[in-house]
Amino acid sequence: ALRLFNVYGPRQALSNPYTGVLAIFASRLLNGNPPLIFEDGRQQRDFVSVYDIARASRLAYESEAARGEVFNIGSGNAYTIEGIAERLQRVLGCNGMTPEITGKYRVGDIRHCYADIGKAQAVLGFAPQVELEAGLAELAEWLPQAQAEDRVSRARDELVARGLAI
């Protein structure tokens, strides 16, 4: 079993507010809206390219030692959500927008979530190959041809109405 962290890359769904933070930020920016950040923006996440996920999947499939095991698949790096918003804004040329930091917490969210990929490295020989900056640049090249309906406000309203954003 592979436990995937925040996967990003070209051809991901941008209009689903539950796809992942990079897709959500991209959708907001493509629609002229600033990224919406819960908490204080300093929470940390691990971002991994879809190409690294494909490579890890192949390695796990081909490895006898992987049978019955669980592996964390990520970059092994922790990035703040605010920092990710700023990086994406830079590669998209949207530097003038200030992210909206809500200070609200979503029920069930954890403060920091990043991968310890040591077991995947040792057993599978997995090592992420796509650096975040290169992956974001490729994502930015693909984004202009993508359809991105910003549904974040509707999702946020639903969270608040159900008492899931405090």
PDB file of N, CA, C and O in Angstrom, residues 14-15 21 26-28 42-43 52 57-58 63 82 99 101-102 109 119 122 137 140 148 152 161:
ATOM      1  N   LEU A  14      -9.019  20.868 -11.391  1.00  0.00           N
ATOM      2  CA  LEU A  14      -8.853  22.164 -10.739  1.00  0.00           C
ATOM      3  C   LEU A  14     -10.147  22.710 -10.142  1.00  0.00           C
ATOM      4  O   LEU A  14     -10.112  23.608  -9.315  1.00  0.00           O
ATOM      5  N   SER A  15     -11.287  22.198 -10.566  1.00  0.00           N
ATOM      6  CA  SER A  15     -12.563  22.760 -10.118  1.00  0.00           C
ATOM      7  C   SER A  15     -13.162  22.040  -8.927  1.00  0.00           C
ATOM      8  O   SER A  15     -14.224  22.402  -8.454  1.00  0.00           O
ATOM      9  N   VAL A  21      -4.486  21.325  -2.172  1.00  0.00           N
ATOM     10  CA  VAL A  21      -4.272  22.757  -1.987  1.00  0.00           C
ATOM     11  C   VAL A  21      -3.661  23.434  -3.212  1.00  0.00           C
ATOM     12  O   VAL A  21      -4.026  24.560  -3.547  1.00  0.00           O
ATOM     13  N   ALA A  26      -4.402  27.207  -7.528  1.00  0.00           N
ATOM     14  CA  ALA A  26      -4.314  27.467  -8.963  1.00  0.00           C
ATOM     15  C   ALA A  26      -5.663  27.930  -9.503  1.00  0.00           C
ATOM     16  O   ALA A  26      -5.742  28.901 -10.272  1.00  0.00           O
ATOM     17  N   SER A  27      -6.727  27.264  -9.100  1.00  0.00           N
ATOM     18  CA  SER A  27      -8.069  27.642  -9.544  1.00  0.00           C
ATOM     19  C   SER A  27      -8.404  29.064  -9.104  1.00  0.00           C
ATOM     20  O   SER A  27      -8.939  29.863  -9.879  1.00  0.00           O
ATOM     21  N   ARG A  28      -8.092  29.378  -7.853  1.00  0.00           N
ATOM     22  CA  ARG A  28      -8.356  30.731  -7.353  1.00  0.00           C
ATOM     23  C   ARG A  28      -7.590  31.758  -8.180  1.00  0.00           C
ATOM     24  O   ARG A  28      -8.150  32.758  -8.631  1.00  0.00           O
ATOM     25  N   ARG A  42       1.098  28.756   8.447  1.00  0.00           N
ATOM     26  CA  ARG A  42       2.388  28.144   8.810  1.00  0.00           C
ATOM     27  C   ARG A  42       2.307  26.626   8.972  1.00  0.00           C
ATOM     28  O   ARG A  42       3.308  25.985   9.264  1.00  0.00           O
ATOM     29  N   GLN A  43       1.105  26.061   8.768  1.00  0.00           N
ATOM     30  CA  GLN A  43       1.000  24.611   8.802  1.00  0.00           C
ATOM     31  C   GLN A  43       1.817  24.046   7.631  1.00  0.00           C
ATOM     32  O   GLN A  43       1.978  24.682   6.614  1.00  0.00           O
ATOM     33  N   ASP A  52       6.671  11.390  -9.718  1.00  0.00           N
ATOM     34  CA  ASP A  52       7.296  10.614  -8.648  1.00  0.00           C
ATOM     35  C   ASP A  52       6.334   9.563  -8.107  1.00  0.00           C
ATOM     36  O   ASP A  52       6.751   8.458  -7.742  1.00  0.00           O
ATOM     37  N   SER A  57       4.923   3.896  -7.648  1.00  0.00           N
ATOM     38  CA  SER A  57       3.940   2.832  -7.894  1.00  0.00           C
ATOM     39  C   SER A  57       4.579   1.683  -8.667  1.00  0.00           C
ATOM     40  O   SER A  57       4.375   0.506  -8.336  1.00  0.00           O
ATOM     41  N   ARG A  58       5.345   2.024  -9.685  1.00  0.00           N
ATOM     42  CA  ARG A  58       6.023   0.988 -10.464  1.00  0.00           C
ATOM     43  C   ARG A  58       7.022   0.221  -9.600  1.00  0.00           C
ATOM     44  O   ARG A  58       7.078  -1.008  -9.647  1.00  0.00           O
ATOM     45  N   SER A  63       8.460  -4.909  -6.834  1.00  0.00           N
ATOM     46  CA  SER A  63       9.273  -5.365  -5.710  1.00  0.00           C
ATOM     47  C   SER A  63       8.577  -6.457  -4.904  1.00  0.00           C
ATOM     48  O   SER A  63       7.499  -6.244  -4.350  1.00  0.00           O
ATOM     49  N   GLU A  82       1.436  28.859   3.363  1.00  0.00           N
ATOM     50  CA  GLU A  82       1.630  30.234   2.898  1.00  0.00           C
ATOM     51  C   GLU A  82       2.783  30.304   1.893  1.00  0.00           C
ATOM     52  O   GLU A  82       2.686  30.974   0.862  1.00  0.00           O
ATOM     53  N   PRO A  99      -2.451  36.517  -0.257  1.00  0.00           N
ATOM     54  CA  PRO A  99      -3.326  35.422   0.168  1.00  0.00           C
ATOM     55  C   PRO A  99      -4.238  35.856   1.319  1.00  0.00           C
ATOM     56  O   PRO A  99      -3.850  36.671   2.153  1.00  0.00           O
ATOM     57  N   ILE A 101      -5.642  34.927   4.620  1.00  0.00           N
ATOM     58  CA  ILE A 101      -5.410  34.000   5.734  1.00  0.00           C
ATOM     59  C   ILE A 101      -6.575  34.153   6.698  1.00  0.00           C
ATOM     60  O   ILE A 101      -6.760  35.199   7.300  1.00  0.00           O
ATOM     61  N   THR A 102      -7.377  33.091   6.832  1.00  0.00           N
ATOM     62  CA  THR A 102      -8.640  33.179   7.561  1.00  0.00           C
ATOM     63  C   THR A 102      -8.490  33.120   9.074  1.00  0.00           C
ATOM     64  O   THR A 102      -9.341  33.628   9.790  1.00  0.00           O
ATOM     65  N   ASP A 109      -8.475  18.718  10.409  1.00  0.00           N
ATOM     66  CA  ASP A 109      -7.163  19.024   9.840  1.00  0.00           C
ATOM     67  C   ASP A 109      -6.083  18.823  10.898  1.00  0.00           C
ATOM     68  O   ASP A 109      -6.305  19.070  12.080  1.00  0.00           O
ATOM     69  N   LYS A 119      11.532   4.351   4.603  1.00  0.00           N
ATOM     70  CA  LYS A 119      11.222   2.954   4.283  1.00  0.00           C
ATOM     71  C   LYS A 119      11.102   2.763   2.771  1.00  0.00           C
ATOM     72  O   LYS A 119      11.602   1.772   2.224  1.00  0.00           O
ATOM     73  N   ALA A 122      14.609   2.725   1.407  1.00  0.00           N
ATOM     74  CA  ALA A 122      15.358   1.511   1.748  1.00  0.00           C
ATOM     75  C   ALA A 122      14.840   0.271   1.029  1.00  0.00           C
ATOM     76  O   ALA A 122      15.620  -0.527   0.504  1.00  0.00           O
ATOM     77  N   ALA A 137       6.740  24.857 -12.096  1.00  0.00           N
ATOM     78  CA  ALA A 137       6.911  25.494 -13.405  1.00  0.00           C
ATOM     79  C   ALA A 137       6.164  24.700 -14.475  1.00  0.00           C
ATOM     80  O   ALA A 137       5.485  25.284 -15.337  1.00  0.00           O
ATOM     81  N   ALA A 140       2.492  25.309 -14.033  1.00  0.00           N
ATOM     82  CA  ALA A 140       2.141  26.647 -14.525  1.00  0.00           C
ATOM     83  C   ALA A 140       2.046  26.682 -16.050  1.00  0.00           C
ATOM     84  O   ALA A 140       1.208  27.396 -16.601  1.00  0.00           O
ATOM     85  N   ALA A 148     -10.838  25.941 -15.018  1.00  0.00           N
ATOM     86  CA  ALA A 148     -10.758  26.083 -13.558  1.00  0.00           C
ATOM     87  C   ALA A 148     -11.893  26.950 -13.052  1.00  0.00           C
ATOM     88  O   ALA A 148     -11.841  28.165 -13.136  1.00  0.00           O
ATOM     89  N   VAL A 152     -14.293  27.524  -4.273  1.00  0.00           N
ATOM     90  CA  VAL A 152     -13.806  27.582  -2.902  1.00  0.00           C
ATOM     91  C   VAL A 152     -14.788  28.296  -1.979  1.00  0.00           C
ATOM     92  O   VAL A 152     -15.023  27.855  -0.859  1.00  0.00           O
ATOM     93  N   ALA A 161     -21.365  26.414   7.562  1.00  0.00           N
ATOM     94  CA  ALA A 161     -22.743  26.055   7.851  1.00  0.00           C
ATOM     95  C   ALA A 161     -22.835  24.741   8.645  1.00  0.00           C
ATOM     96  O   ALA A 161     -23.728  24.582   9.478  1.00  0.00           O
TER      97      ALA A 161
END
